Amino acid sequence: MKKLAVVAIGGNAINRPGEKPTAENMFKNIKVTASYLADMIELGYRIIITHGNGPQVGNLLVQQDIAKDTIPPFPMDVLGAMTQGYLGYMISQELKNVLNERKIDKEIATVVTQIVVNKDDPGFKNPTKPVGPFYSEEEAKKIMKEKGWLFKEDAGRGWRRVVPSPIPLDVIEKRTIKDLVENDVIVVAGGGGGIPVIIDEKGEIKGVEAVIDKDRASALIAKELDADEFIILTAVEKVYLNFNKPDQKPLDTITVKEAEKYMNEGHFAKGSMLPKIEACISFVTSTNRPALITDMEKLKDALEGKTGTRIIP
């Protein structure tokens, strides 16, 4: 069997920083992303694609708030499902077009994915997940006062609204995804970290108000689907120590133990690289298989071992 990789694409693959979040811009960016994913498929990989939705679900929250006197707002789990649907459609369409251009005949399916969390997860009491657009400190404090939303400064990039981000525990649709993968279908799944759900006392599935971290959910999907490799595509070619400082140092191949040491020393920002490192550690520790973090433009070189940061047992 060909190698199976779970590939988590970041927000910059859908919307560039400072760019208007129009459907036209999203299609344009995803078309570029699709070309790099197609390179992987040409190299012989089977892939499951996961993606972020922080900006998109945040924008929907803003739209809902503006229109709340006309149309009742939907809860956050439903908004998560909406973004999974439309982003999955965009990714599936653009990747299919690129594969057709290359004369590669592959089926692609988007699975709207529910991820189980614990209703007593401490994340519900301490919201940390950034969603939506960036604001200045002055704008953020004004909105906090007016709407009661919680904002935090996000890794030096501005202020963003934060919402609960519970730890993902199980994937409701894992058997469906497995069946598709075994039939050589490219799957888009776990979009935006999946729809957060709990299993109540009656054993029923219920959605909850939260956004699961995309990288943590992607690592869970990679573990549950027995992936050979877990890949996170982000805005940097490699992970750095002392990032954005004069003495920044790129990391090539590091062990889980080294990754944990650097993490405990505070090298990775909470809003950006930290959850990626945590997700990779989780996958590598559970499977004894490698994880890779790199820029999508360098993906082919990284798969050949020429660049990227690889985390190994």
C-alpha positions as semicolon CSV with decimal commas, in nm:
position;residue;x (nm);y (nm);z (nm)
1;M;0,000;0,000;0,000
2;K;0,110;0,357;-0,067
3;K;0,208;0,570;0,234
4;L;-0,085;0,743;0,405
5;A;-0,026;1,099;0,524
6;V;-0,255;1,335;0,709
7;V;-0,178;1,684;0,579
8;A;-0,297;1,981;0,786
9;I;-0,306;2,302;0,583
10;G;-0,291;2,635;0,764
11;G;-0,500;2,948;0,735
12;N;-0,255;3,113;0,494
13;A;-0,342;2,841;0,242
14;I;-0,697;2,979;0,234
15;N;-0,666;3,349;0,318
16;R;-0,345;3,552;0,306
17;P;-0,274;3,797;0,590
18;G;-0,436;4,135;0,522
19;E;-0,633;4,000;0,226
20;K;-1,010;4,042;0,198
21;P;-1,186;3,713;0,290
22;T;-1,382;3,687;-0,036
23;A;-1,478;3,358;-0,200
24;E;-1,276;3,466;-0,505
25;N;-0,958;3,510;-0,298
26;M;-1,014;3,179;-0,119
27;F;-1,052;2,988;-0,448
28;K;-0,737;3,157;-0,584
29;N;-0,529;3,063;-0,277
30;I;-0,666;2,709;-0,255
31;K;-0,580;2,652;-0,623
32;V;-0,213;2,723;-0,537
33;T;-0,235;2,495;-0,231
34;A;-0,392;2,221;-0,444
35;S;-0,091;2,218;-0,676
36;Y;0,139;2,130;-0,384
37;L;-0,100;1,860;-0,262
38;A;-0,109;1,719;-0,617
39;D;0,273;1,695;-0,605
40;M;0,235;1,466;-0,302
41;I;-0,014;1,248;-0,485
42;E;0,226;1,225;-0,783
43;L;0,495;1,111;-0,539
44;G;0,267;0,819;-0,451
45;Y;0,105;0,931;-0,126
46;R;-0,253;0,864;-0,019
47;I;-0,367;1,173;0,168
48;I;-0,625;1,294;0,416
49;I;-0,645;1,675;0,409
50;T;-0,740;1,873;0,717
51;H;-0,767;2,251;0,732
52;G;-0,816;2,544;0,967
53;N;-1,129;2,760;0,991
54;G;-1,044;3,015;1,261
55;P;-1,075;3,324;1,039
56;Q;-1,379;3,185;0,856
57;V;-1,579;3,084;1,165
58;G;-1,483;3,415;1,324
59;N;-1,614;3,605;1,022
60;L;-1,941;3,409;1,039
61;L;-1,971;3,505;1,407
62;V;-1,935;3,871;1,308
63;Q;-2,195;3,833;1,029
64;Q;-2,434;3,661;1,271
65;D;-2,391;3,935;1,528
66;I;-2,463;4,210;1,273
67;A;-2,777;4,029;1,147
68;K;-2,902;3,902;1,485
69;D;-3,209;4,129;1,488
70;T;-3,321;3,991;1,150
71;I;-3,210;3,624;1,161
72;P;-3,148;3,433;1,487
73;P;-2,775;3,349;1,525
74;F;-2,665;2,985;1,492
75;P;-2,455;2,819;1,764
76;M;-2,082;2,778;1,709
77;D;-2,097;2,404;1,630
78;V;-2,335;2,475;1,339
79;L;-2,103;2,751;1,214
80;G;-1,818;2,499;1,229
81;A;-2,021;2,261;1,012
82;M;-2,093;2,545;0,766
83;T;-1,723;2,626;0,727
84;Q;-1,635;2,257;0,689
85;G;-1,890;2,233;0,409
86;Y;-1,788;2,537;0,206
87;L;-1,411;2,503;0,259
88;G;-1,431;2,130;0,181
89;Y;-1,616;2,216;-0,141
90;M;-1,349;2,469;-0,239
91;I;-1,058;2,233;-0,163
92;S;-1,224;1,937;-0,339
93;Q;-1,306;2,141;-0,649
94;E;-0,965;2,305;-0,690
95;L;-0,772;1,983;-0,620
96;K;-0,992;1,791;-0,868
97;N;-0,921;2,058;-1,133
98;V;-0,544;2,038;-1,074
99;L;-0,549;1,655;-1,086
100;N;-0,753;1,661;-1,408
101;E;-0,494;1,896;-1,563
102;R;-0,224;1,641;-1,473
103;K;-0,433;1,351;-1,607
104;I;-0,461;1,195;-1,261
105;D;-0,794;1,018;-1,209
106;K;-0,880;1,036;-0,837
107;E;-1,203;1,068;-0,643
108;I;-1,219;1,329;-0,366
109;A;-1,472;1,336;-0,082
110;T;-1,534;1,587;0,196
111;V;-1,654;1,434;0,523
112;V;-1,822;1,676;0,764
113;T;-1,652;1,548;1,079
114;Q;-1,767;1,548;1,441
115;I;-1,498;1,530;1,711
116;V;-1,584;1,415;2,064
117;V;-1,471;1,630;2,358
118;N;-1,526;1,604;2,734
119;K;-1,809;1,826;2,859
120;D;-1,599;1,895;3,171
121;D;-1,286;1,992;2,975
122;P;-1,114;2,285;3,154
123;G;-1,093;2,461;2,815
124;F;-1,458;2,562;2,853
125;K;-1,368;2,772;3,159
126;N;-1,053;2,924;3,004
127;P;-1,110;3,027;2,639
128;T;-0,781;3,030;2,443
129;K;-0,859;2,958;2,075
130;P;-0,825;3,268;1,850
131;V;-1,099;3,310;1,586
132;G;-1,188;3,578;1,336
133;P;-1,004;3,890;1,220
134;F;-0,724;4,078;1,396
135;Y;-0,806;4,402;1,578
136;S;-0,599;4,677;1,736
137;E;-0,590;4,679;2,117
138;E;-0,821;4,982;2,118
139;E;-1,079;4,815;1,888
140;A;-1,064;4,488;2,084
141;K;-1,126;4,658;2,418
142;K;-1,418;4,854;2,270
143;I;-1,584;4,532;2,140
144;M;-1,520;4,353;2,473
145;K;-1,702;4,635;2,651
146;E;-1,992;4,643;2,401
147;K;-2,048;4,270;2,343
148;G;-1,886;4,092;2,637
149;W;-1,664;3,887;2,401
150;L;-1,319;3,787;2,526
151;F;-1,012;3,907;2,331
152;K;-0,643;3,828;2,375
153;E;-0,324;3,946;2,207
154;D;-0,219;3,685;1,948
155;A;0,158;3,627;1,911
156;G;0,240;3,989;1,831
157;R;0,001;3,998;1,533
158;G;-0,285;4,189;1,694
159;W;-0,587;4,115;1,915
160;R;-0,838;3,839;1,834
161;R;-1,150;3,699;1,992
162;V;-1,086;3,378;2,187
163;V;-1,330;3,091;2,243
164;P;-1,313;2,756;2,432
165;S;-1,081;2,496;2,278
166;P;-1,134;2,154;2,442
167;I;-0,900;1,859;2,378
168;P;-1,021;1,625;2,098
169;L;-1,082;1,265;2,214
170;D;-1,248;1,066;1,934
171;V;-1,359;1,095;1,570
172;I;-1,724;1,001;1,510
173;E;-1,677;0,941;1,134
174;K;-1,343;0,753;1,154
175;R;-1,479;0,430;0,999
176;T;-1,629;0,622;0,707
177;I;-1,298;0,803;0,647
178;K;-1,109;0,471;0,670
179;D;-1,341;0,307;0,415
180;L;-1,288;0,594;0,171
181;V;-0,909;0,592;0,214
182;E;-0,895;0,214;0,162
183;N;-1,080;0,268;-0,166
184;D;-0,810;0,516;-0,277
185;V;-1,032;0,822;-0,228
186;I;-0,864;1,151;-0,126
187;V;-1,050;1,270;0,185
188;V;-1,099;1,621;0,323
189;A;-1,191;1,574;0,690
190;G;-1,175;1,732;1,034
191;G;-1,201;2,082;0,892
192;G;-1,141;2,354;1,150
193;G;-1,063;2,091;1,411
194;G;-1,397;1,918;1,350
195;I;-1,736;1,999;1,500
196;P;-1,701;1,975;1,880
197;V;-1,957;1,735;2,025
198;I;-2,015;1,558;2,356
199;I;-2,182;1,224;2,430
200;D;-2,451;1,294;2,690
201;E;-2,588;1,069;2,967
202;K;-2,832;0,907;2,721
203;G;-2,551;0,830;2,478
204;E;-2,670;1,097;2,235
205;I;-2,433;1,321;2,038
206;K;-2,474;1,694;2,109
207;G;-2,284;1,991;1,965
208;V;-2,112;2,236;2,200
209;E;-1,997;2,599;2,176
210;A;-1,623;2,574;2,103
211;V;-1,357;2,553;1,832
212;I;-1,113;2,260;1,857
213;D;-0,752;2,331;1,763
214;K;-0,704;2,213;1,406
215;D;-0,356;2,068;1,463
216;R;-0,459;1,868;1,770
217;A;-0,764;1,727;1,586
218;S;-0,548;1,649;1,281
219;A;-0,302;1,455;1,499
220;L;-0,594;1,258;1,645
221;I;-0,723;1,174;1,294
222;A;-0,369;1,069;1,194
223;K;-0,351;0,836;1,496
224;E;-0,702;0,693;1,452
225;L;-0,646;0,631;1,078
226;D;-0,304;0,471;1,135
227;A;-0,126;0,725;0,913
228;D;0,239;0,668;0,820
229;E;0,319;1,038;0,851
230;F;0,166;1,355;0,995
231;I;0,242;1,678;0,809
232;I;0,159;2,034;0,915
233;L;0,188;2,300;0,644
234;T;0,231;2,649;0,781
235;A;0,382;2,991;0,695
236;V;0,745;2,900;0,777
237;E;0,988;2,658;0,610
238;K;1,118;2,531;0,945
239;V;1,049;2,563;1,317
240;Y;1,283;2,808;1,488
241;L;1,426;2,863;1,831
242;N;1,417;3,234;1,929
243;F;1,183;3,298;1,636
244;N;1,201;3,648;1,484
245;K;1,499;3,740;1,703
246;P;1,855;3,816;1,579
247;D;1,975;3,479;1,711
248;Q;1,690;3,268;1,568
249;K;1,799;2,913;1,488
250;P;1,623;2,673;1,246
251;L;1,553;2,316;1,357
252;D;1,604;2,027;1,113
253;T;1,541;1,690;1,279
254;I;1,459;1,679;1,649
255;T;1,346;1,407;1,886
256;V;1,029;1,421;2,095
257;K;1,250;1,475;2,402
258;E;1,421;1,775;2,239
259;A;1,086;1,917;2,123
260;E;0,950;1,892;2,478
261;K;1,263;2,062;2,615
262;Y;1,231;2,357;2,372
263;M;0,858;2,378;2,441
264;N;0,916;2,394;2,818
265;E;1,177;2,667;2,762
266;G;0,905;2,880;2,602
267;H;1,036;2,889;2,244
268;F;0,696;2,839;2,078
269;A;0,416;3,098;2,080
270;K;0,079;2,987;2,219
271;G;-0,125;3,126;1,931
272;S;0,088;2,982;1,651
273;M;0,367;2,721;1,681
274;L;0,298;2,572;2,026
275;P;-0,017;2,371;1,931
276;K;0,165;2,244;1,619
277;I;0,457;2,113;1,825
278;E;0,217;1,961;2,081
279;A;0,019;1,791;1,802
280;C;0,336;1,645;1,647
281;I;0,460;1,520;1,984
282;S;0,123;1,353;2,043
283;F;0,131;1,176;1,704
284;V;0,496;1,067;1,722
285;T;0,467;0,944;2,083
286;S;0,155;0,739;2,005
287;T;0,269;0,587;1,674
288;N;0,652;0,589;1,671
289;R;0,620;0,750;1,327
290;P;0,755;1,088;1,209
291;A;0,585;1,426;1,189
292;L;0,687;1,713;0,963
293;I;0,633;2,090;0,983
294;T;0,711;2,305;0,678
295;D;0,590;2,569;0,434
296;M;0,367;2,425;0,160
297;E;0,592;2,579;-0,109
298;K;0,878;2,364;0,025
299;L;0,667;2,050;0,072
300;K;0,824;1,845;-0,208
301;D;1,178;1,924;-0,088
302;A;1,073;1,850;0,272
303;L;0,931;1,510;0,175
304;E;1,270;1,433;0,017
305;G;1,445;1,532;0,341
306;K;1,598;1,854;0,204
307;T;1,420;2,099;0,436
308;G;1,143;2,132;0,696
309;T;1,149;2,034;1,063
310;R;1,103;1,663;1,125
311;I;1,006;1,533;1,470
312;I;1,104;1,173;1,536
313;P;1,072;0,930;1,832
